[in-house]
Coordinates of C-alpha atoms in Angstrom, one line a residue:
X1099 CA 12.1 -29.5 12.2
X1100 CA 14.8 -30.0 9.6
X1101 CA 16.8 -27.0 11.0
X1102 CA 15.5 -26.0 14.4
X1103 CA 17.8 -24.3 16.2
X1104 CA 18.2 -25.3 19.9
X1105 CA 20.1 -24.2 22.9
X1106 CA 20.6 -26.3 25.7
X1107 CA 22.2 -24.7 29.1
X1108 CA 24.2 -22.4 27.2
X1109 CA 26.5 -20.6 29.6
X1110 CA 29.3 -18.0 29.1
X1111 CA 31.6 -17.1 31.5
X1112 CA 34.9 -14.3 32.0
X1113 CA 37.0 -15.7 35.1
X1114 CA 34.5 -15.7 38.1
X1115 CA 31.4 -13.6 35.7
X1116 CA 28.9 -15.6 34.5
X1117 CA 27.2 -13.1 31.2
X1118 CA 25.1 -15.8 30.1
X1119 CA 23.2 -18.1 33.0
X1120 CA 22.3 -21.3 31.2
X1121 CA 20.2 -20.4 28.5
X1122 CA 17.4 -22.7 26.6
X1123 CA 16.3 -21.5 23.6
X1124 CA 14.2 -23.6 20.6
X1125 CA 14.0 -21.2 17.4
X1126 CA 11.9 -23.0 14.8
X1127 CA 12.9 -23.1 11.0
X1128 CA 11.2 -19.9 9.1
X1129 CA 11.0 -17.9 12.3
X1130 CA 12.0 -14.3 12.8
X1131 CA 13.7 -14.1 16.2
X1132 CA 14.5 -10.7 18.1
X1133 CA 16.9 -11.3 21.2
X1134 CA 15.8 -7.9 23.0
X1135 CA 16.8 -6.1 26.3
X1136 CA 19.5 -3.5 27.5
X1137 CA 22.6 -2.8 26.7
X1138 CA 25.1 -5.5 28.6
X1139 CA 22.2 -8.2 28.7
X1140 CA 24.2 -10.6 26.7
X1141 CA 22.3 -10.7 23.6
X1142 CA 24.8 -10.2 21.0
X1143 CA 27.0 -12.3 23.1
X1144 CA 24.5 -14.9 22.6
X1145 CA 24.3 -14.1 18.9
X1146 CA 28.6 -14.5 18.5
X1147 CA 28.5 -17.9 20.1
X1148 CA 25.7 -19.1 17.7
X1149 CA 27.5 -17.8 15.1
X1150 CA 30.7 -19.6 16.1
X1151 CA 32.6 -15.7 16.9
X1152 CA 33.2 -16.7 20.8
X1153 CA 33.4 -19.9 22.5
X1154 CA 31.0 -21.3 24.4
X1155 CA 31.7 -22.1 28.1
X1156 CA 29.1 -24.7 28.7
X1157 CA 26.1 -26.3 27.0
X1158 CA 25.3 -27.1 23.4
X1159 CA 23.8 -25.4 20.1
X1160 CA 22.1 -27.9 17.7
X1161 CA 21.2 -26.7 14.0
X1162 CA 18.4 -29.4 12.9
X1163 CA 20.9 -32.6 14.0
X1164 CA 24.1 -31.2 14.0
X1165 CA 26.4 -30.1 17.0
X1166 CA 28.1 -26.8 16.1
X1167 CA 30.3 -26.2 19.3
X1168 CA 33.5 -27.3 17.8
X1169 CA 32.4 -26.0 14.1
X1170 CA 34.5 -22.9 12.9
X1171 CA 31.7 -19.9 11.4
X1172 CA 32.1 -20.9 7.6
X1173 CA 30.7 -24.7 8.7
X1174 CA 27.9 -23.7 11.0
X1175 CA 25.3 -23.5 8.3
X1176 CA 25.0 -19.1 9.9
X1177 CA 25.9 -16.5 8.3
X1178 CA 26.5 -13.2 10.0
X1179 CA 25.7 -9.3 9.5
X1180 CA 28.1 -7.2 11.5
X1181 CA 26.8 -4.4 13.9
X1182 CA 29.4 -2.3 12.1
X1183 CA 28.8 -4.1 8.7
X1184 CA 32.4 -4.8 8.1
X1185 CA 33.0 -4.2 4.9
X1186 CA 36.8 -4.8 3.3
X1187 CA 37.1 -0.7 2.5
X1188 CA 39.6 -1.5 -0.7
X1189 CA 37.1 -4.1 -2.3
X1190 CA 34.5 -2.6 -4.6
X1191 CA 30.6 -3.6 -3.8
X1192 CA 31.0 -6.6 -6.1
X1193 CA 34.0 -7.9 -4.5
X1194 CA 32.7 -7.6 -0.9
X1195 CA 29.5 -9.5 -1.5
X1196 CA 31.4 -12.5 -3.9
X1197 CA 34.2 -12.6 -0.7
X1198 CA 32.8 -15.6 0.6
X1199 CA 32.6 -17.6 -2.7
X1200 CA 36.1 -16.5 -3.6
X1201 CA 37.5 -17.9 0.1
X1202 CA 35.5 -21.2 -1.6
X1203 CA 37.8 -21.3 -4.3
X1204 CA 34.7 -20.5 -7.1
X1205 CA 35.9 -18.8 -10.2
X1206 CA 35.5 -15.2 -11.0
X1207 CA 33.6 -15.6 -13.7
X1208 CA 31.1 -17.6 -11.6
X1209 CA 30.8 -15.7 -7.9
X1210 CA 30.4 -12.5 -10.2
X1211 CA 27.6 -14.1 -11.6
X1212 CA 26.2 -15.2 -8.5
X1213 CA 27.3 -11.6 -6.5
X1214 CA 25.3 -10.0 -9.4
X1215 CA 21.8 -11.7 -8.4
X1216 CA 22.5 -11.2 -4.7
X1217 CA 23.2 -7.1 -5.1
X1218 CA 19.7 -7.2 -7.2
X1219 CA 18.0 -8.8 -3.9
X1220 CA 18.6 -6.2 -2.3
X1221 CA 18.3 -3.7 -5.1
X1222 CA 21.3 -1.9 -5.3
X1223 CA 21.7 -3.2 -8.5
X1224 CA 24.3 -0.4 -10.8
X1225 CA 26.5 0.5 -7.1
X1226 CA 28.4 -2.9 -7.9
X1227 CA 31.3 -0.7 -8.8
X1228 CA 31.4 1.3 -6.3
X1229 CA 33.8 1.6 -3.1
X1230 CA 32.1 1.2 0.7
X1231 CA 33.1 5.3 1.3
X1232 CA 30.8 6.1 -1.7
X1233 CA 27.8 4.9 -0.3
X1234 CA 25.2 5.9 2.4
X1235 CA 24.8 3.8 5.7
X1236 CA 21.4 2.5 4.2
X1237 CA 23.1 1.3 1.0
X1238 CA 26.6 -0.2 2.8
X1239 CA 23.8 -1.9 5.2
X1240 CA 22.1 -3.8 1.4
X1241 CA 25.1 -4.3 1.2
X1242 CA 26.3 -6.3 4.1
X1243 CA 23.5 -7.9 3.9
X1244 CA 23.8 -9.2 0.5
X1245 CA 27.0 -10.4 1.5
X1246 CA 25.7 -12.2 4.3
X1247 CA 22.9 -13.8 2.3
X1248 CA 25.4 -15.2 -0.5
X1249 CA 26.3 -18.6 1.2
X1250 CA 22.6 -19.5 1.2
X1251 CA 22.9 -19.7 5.2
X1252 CA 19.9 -22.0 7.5
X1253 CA 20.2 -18.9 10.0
X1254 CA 21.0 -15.5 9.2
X1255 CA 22.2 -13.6 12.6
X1256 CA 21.3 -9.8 12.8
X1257 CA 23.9 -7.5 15.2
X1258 CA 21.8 -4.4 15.2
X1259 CA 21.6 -4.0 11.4
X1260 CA 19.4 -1.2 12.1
X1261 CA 21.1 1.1 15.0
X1262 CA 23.0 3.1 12.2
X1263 CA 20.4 4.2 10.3
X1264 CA 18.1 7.4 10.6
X1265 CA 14.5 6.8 11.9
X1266 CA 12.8 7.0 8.4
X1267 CA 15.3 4.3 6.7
X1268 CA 15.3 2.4 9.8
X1269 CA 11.2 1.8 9.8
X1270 CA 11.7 1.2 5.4
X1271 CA 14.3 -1.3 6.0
X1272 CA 12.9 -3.4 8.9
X1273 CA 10.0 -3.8 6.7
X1274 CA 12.6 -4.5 3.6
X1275 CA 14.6 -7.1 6.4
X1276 CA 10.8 -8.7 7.2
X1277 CA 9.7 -9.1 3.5
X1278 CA 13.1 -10.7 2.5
X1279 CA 12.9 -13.2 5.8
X1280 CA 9.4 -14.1 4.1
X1281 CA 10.5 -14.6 1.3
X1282 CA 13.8 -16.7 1.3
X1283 CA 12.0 -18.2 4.3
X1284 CA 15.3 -18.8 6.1
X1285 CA 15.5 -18.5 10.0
X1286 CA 16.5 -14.6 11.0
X1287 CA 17.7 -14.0 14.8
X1288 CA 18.1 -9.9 14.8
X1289 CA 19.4 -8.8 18.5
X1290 CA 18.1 -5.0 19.2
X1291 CA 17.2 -3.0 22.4
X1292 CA 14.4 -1.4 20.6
X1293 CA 11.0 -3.2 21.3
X1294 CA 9.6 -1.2 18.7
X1295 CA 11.6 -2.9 16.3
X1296 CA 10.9 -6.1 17.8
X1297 CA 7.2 -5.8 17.7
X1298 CA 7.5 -5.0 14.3
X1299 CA 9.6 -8.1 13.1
X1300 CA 9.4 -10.7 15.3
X1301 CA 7.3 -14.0 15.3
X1302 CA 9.1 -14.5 18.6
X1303 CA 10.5 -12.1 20.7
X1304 CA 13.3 -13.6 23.5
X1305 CA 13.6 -11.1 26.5
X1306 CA 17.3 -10.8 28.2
X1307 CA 18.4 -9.5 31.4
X1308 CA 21.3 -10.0 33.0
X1309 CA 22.2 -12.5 31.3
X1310 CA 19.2 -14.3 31.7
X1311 CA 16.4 -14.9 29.3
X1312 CA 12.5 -13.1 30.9
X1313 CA 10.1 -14.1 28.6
X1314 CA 9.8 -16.2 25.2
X1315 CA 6.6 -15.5 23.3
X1316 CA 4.9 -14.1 20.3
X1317 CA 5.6 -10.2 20.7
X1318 CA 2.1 -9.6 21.0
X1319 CA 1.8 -11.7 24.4
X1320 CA 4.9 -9.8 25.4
X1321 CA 3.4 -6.8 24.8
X1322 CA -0.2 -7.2 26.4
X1323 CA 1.0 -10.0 29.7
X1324 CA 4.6 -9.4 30.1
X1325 CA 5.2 -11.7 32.8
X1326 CA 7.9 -9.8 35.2
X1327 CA 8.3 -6.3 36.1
X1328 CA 11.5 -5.9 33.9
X1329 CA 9.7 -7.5 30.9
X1330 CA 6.6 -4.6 31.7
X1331 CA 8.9 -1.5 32.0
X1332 CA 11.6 -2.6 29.4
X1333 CA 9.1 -3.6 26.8
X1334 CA 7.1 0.0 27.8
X1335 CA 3.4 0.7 27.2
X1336 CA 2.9 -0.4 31.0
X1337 CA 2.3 0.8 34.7
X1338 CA 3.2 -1.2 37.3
X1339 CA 0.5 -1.4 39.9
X1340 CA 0.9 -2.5 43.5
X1341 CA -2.3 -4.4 45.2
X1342 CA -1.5 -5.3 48.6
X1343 CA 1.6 -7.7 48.2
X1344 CA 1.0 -8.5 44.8
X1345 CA 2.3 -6.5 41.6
X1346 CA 0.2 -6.2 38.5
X1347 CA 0.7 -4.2 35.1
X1348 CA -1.8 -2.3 32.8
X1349 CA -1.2 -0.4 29.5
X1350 CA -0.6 2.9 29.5
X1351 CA -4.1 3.2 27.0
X1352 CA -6.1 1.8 29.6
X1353 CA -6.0 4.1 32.2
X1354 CA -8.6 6.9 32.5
X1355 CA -7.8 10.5 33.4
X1356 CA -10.3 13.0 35.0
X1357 CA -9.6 16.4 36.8
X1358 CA -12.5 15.4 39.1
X1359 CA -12.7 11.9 40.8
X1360 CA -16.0 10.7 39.2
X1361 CA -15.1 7.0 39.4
X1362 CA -13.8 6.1 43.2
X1363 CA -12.2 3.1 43.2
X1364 CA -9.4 1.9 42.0
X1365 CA -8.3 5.5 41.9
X1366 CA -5.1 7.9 42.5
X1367 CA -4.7 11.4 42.6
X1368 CA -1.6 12.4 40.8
X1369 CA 0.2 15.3 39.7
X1370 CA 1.3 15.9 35.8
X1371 CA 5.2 16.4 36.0
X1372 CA 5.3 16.3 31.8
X1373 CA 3.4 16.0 28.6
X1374 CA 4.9 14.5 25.5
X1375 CA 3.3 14.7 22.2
X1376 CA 3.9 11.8 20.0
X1377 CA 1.9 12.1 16.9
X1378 CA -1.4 11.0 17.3
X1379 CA -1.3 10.3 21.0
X1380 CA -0.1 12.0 23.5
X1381 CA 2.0 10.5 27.0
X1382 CA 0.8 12.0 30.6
X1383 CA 3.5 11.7 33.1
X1384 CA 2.8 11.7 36.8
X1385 CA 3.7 11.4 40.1
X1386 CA 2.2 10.8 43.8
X1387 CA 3.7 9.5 46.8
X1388 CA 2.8 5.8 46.0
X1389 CA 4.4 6.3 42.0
X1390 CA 7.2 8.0 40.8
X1391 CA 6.6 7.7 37.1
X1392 CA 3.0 7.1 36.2
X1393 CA 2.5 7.3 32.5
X1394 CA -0.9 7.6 31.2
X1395 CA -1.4 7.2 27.0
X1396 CA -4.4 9.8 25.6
X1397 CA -5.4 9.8 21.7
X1398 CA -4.7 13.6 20.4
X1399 CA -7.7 15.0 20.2
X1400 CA -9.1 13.6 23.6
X1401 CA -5.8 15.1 25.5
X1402 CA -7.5 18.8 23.5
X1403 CA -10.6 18.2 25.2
X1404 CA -9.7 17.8 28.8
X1405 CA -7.4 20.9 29.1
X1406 CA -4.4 19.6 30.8
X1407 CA -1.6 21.2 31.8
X1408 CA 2.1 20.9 33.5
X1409 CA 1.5 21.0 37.8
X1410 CA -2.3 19.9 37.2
X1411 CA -3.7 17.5 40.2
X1412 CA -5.7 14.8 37.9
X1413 CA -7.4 11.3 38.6
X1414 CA -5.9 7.9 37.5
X1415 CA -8.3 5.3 37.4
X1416 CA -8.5 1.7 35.9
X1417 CA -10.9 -1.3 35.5
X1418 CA -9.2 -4.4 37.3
X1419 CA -10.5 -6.8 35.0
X1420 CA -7.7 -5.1 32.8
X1421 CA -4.8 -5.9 35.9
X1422 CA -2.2 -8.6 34.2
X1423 CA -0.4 -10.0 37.6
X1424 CA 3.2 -10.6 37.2
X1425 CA 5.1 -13.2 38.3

């Protein structure tokens, strides 16, 4: 595609620690990437070299056919949105999103225009007076983003845009961020550690570790067959189950909890150590000698019918047609 973006063996290394282990990454033009994993996995890492912010030690990023190693930010054809948003404090709203086009040499007249349409995008339309300190963290985050957006970038690259918000804004403006992405149809590479957020935006989710990338696929196939044991616990929704030398996950949803062993095999009794309600579902958590932390997923109204309780001995049992065996 026209503007692909590949990585090839992309290493990153301080004195003797490697932080990025040879990466290869193809993100195709119009998709909506989320690098996701832990805190110290070398996603935003990742993100900076891309965006030209930190060198890269070895290997080579491609943008359609061009070679951006030795290209300084402005030439990379990226544009990127700050974890912190980075706004110039003494520049009103206007003047924040227009910076780039007046570093460009573009008349006043003209990036005003052109900042004007940009501030509308993301509707904040009337606060292009304003000074950063007299707006929220959702409006200084339209903001950023506007500003981001302005130099028509292939790839727009996403530090965490969300992190700062409160949960309600946070779940209005990832759908806001996914609708946009649709629309200007531009490539979107968002690094978060929530996989809730990743499920929700990404056509392709890219699991880190380490350093190291775990799984590349749709989010759904990440969700339902994550294909290591990190993958399975960071992504959540999954027991790990041992089978003789072999490990194998299974969604918290599919495993069925009795106070009487009606079923046999494939069967362990446990005991519940905690109950979290979570809306319209409620999470078992429980404990044997074989499993530490056994979670177990029950719709509301079929936890009220089995009368469970904190220190209960229950049942855990599970079809093994619904096993996914992990690398």
């Amino acid at each position: 595609m026209k503007n692909e973006l590949e990585l090839i063996n992309v290493k990153k290394s301080y004195g003797n620690f490697d932080a990025i282990h040879g990466i290869n990454l193809k993100i195709s033009e119009g998709s909506y990437c989320c690098l996701l994993g832990p805190s110290g996995c070398g996603k935003t890492s990742l993100l900076r070299m891309i965006a030209g912010h930190e060198e890269i030690s070895e290997g080579e990023i491609f943008l359609g056919p061009s070679r951006l190693n030795e290209l300084p930010p402005a030439k990379r054809g990226t544009s990127m949105m700050f974890q912190s948003y980075a706004l110039f404090p003494h520049l009103k709203v206007i003047d924040n999103v227009s910076f780039a086009l007046k570093i460009a040499g573009i008349s006043k007249e003209e990036r005003n225009k052109t900042a004007l349409k940009y501030i509308e995008m993301v509707q904040m339309q009337g606060y292009e007076n304003r000074l950063p300190h007299q707006l929220s963290g959702g409006q200084r985050q339209r903001i950023a983003l506007a500003r981001a957006l302005i130099t028509k970038p292939s790839v727009l690259l996403l530090d965490e845009p969300l992190s700062a918000l409160d949960p309600a804004l946070r779940v209005l403006m990832r759908t806001e961020l996914k609708q946009m992405q649709r629309e200007l149809n531009i490539t979107f590479i968002h690094v978060t550690h929530s996989q809730e957020e990743a499920l929700a935006l990404a056509s392709i989710a890219v699991v880190m570790n380490e350093g190291k990338v775990e799984q590349i696929d749709n989010p759904l196939t990440v969700y339902n067959k994550p294909k290591s044991a990190f993958v399975s616990e960071f992504v959540g929704g999954h027991n790990i189950i041992q089978e003789g030398n072999k490990l194998f996950s299974i969604r918290t949803d599919n495993i069925r909890l009795e106070k009487n062993n009606k079923t046999k095999k494939n069967t362990e009794k446990m005991k519940i150590t905690d109950i979290e309600f979570q809306g319209n579902s409620v999470k078992i958590i429980l404990n044997n000698t074989k499993y530490k932390h056994f979670n177990v997923i029950l719709g509301d109204s079929e936890f009220f019918t089995k009368d469970l309780k904190i220190s209960d001995d229950v049942y855990c049992s599970w079809d093994i047609k619904k096993l996914h065996e992990l690398q």
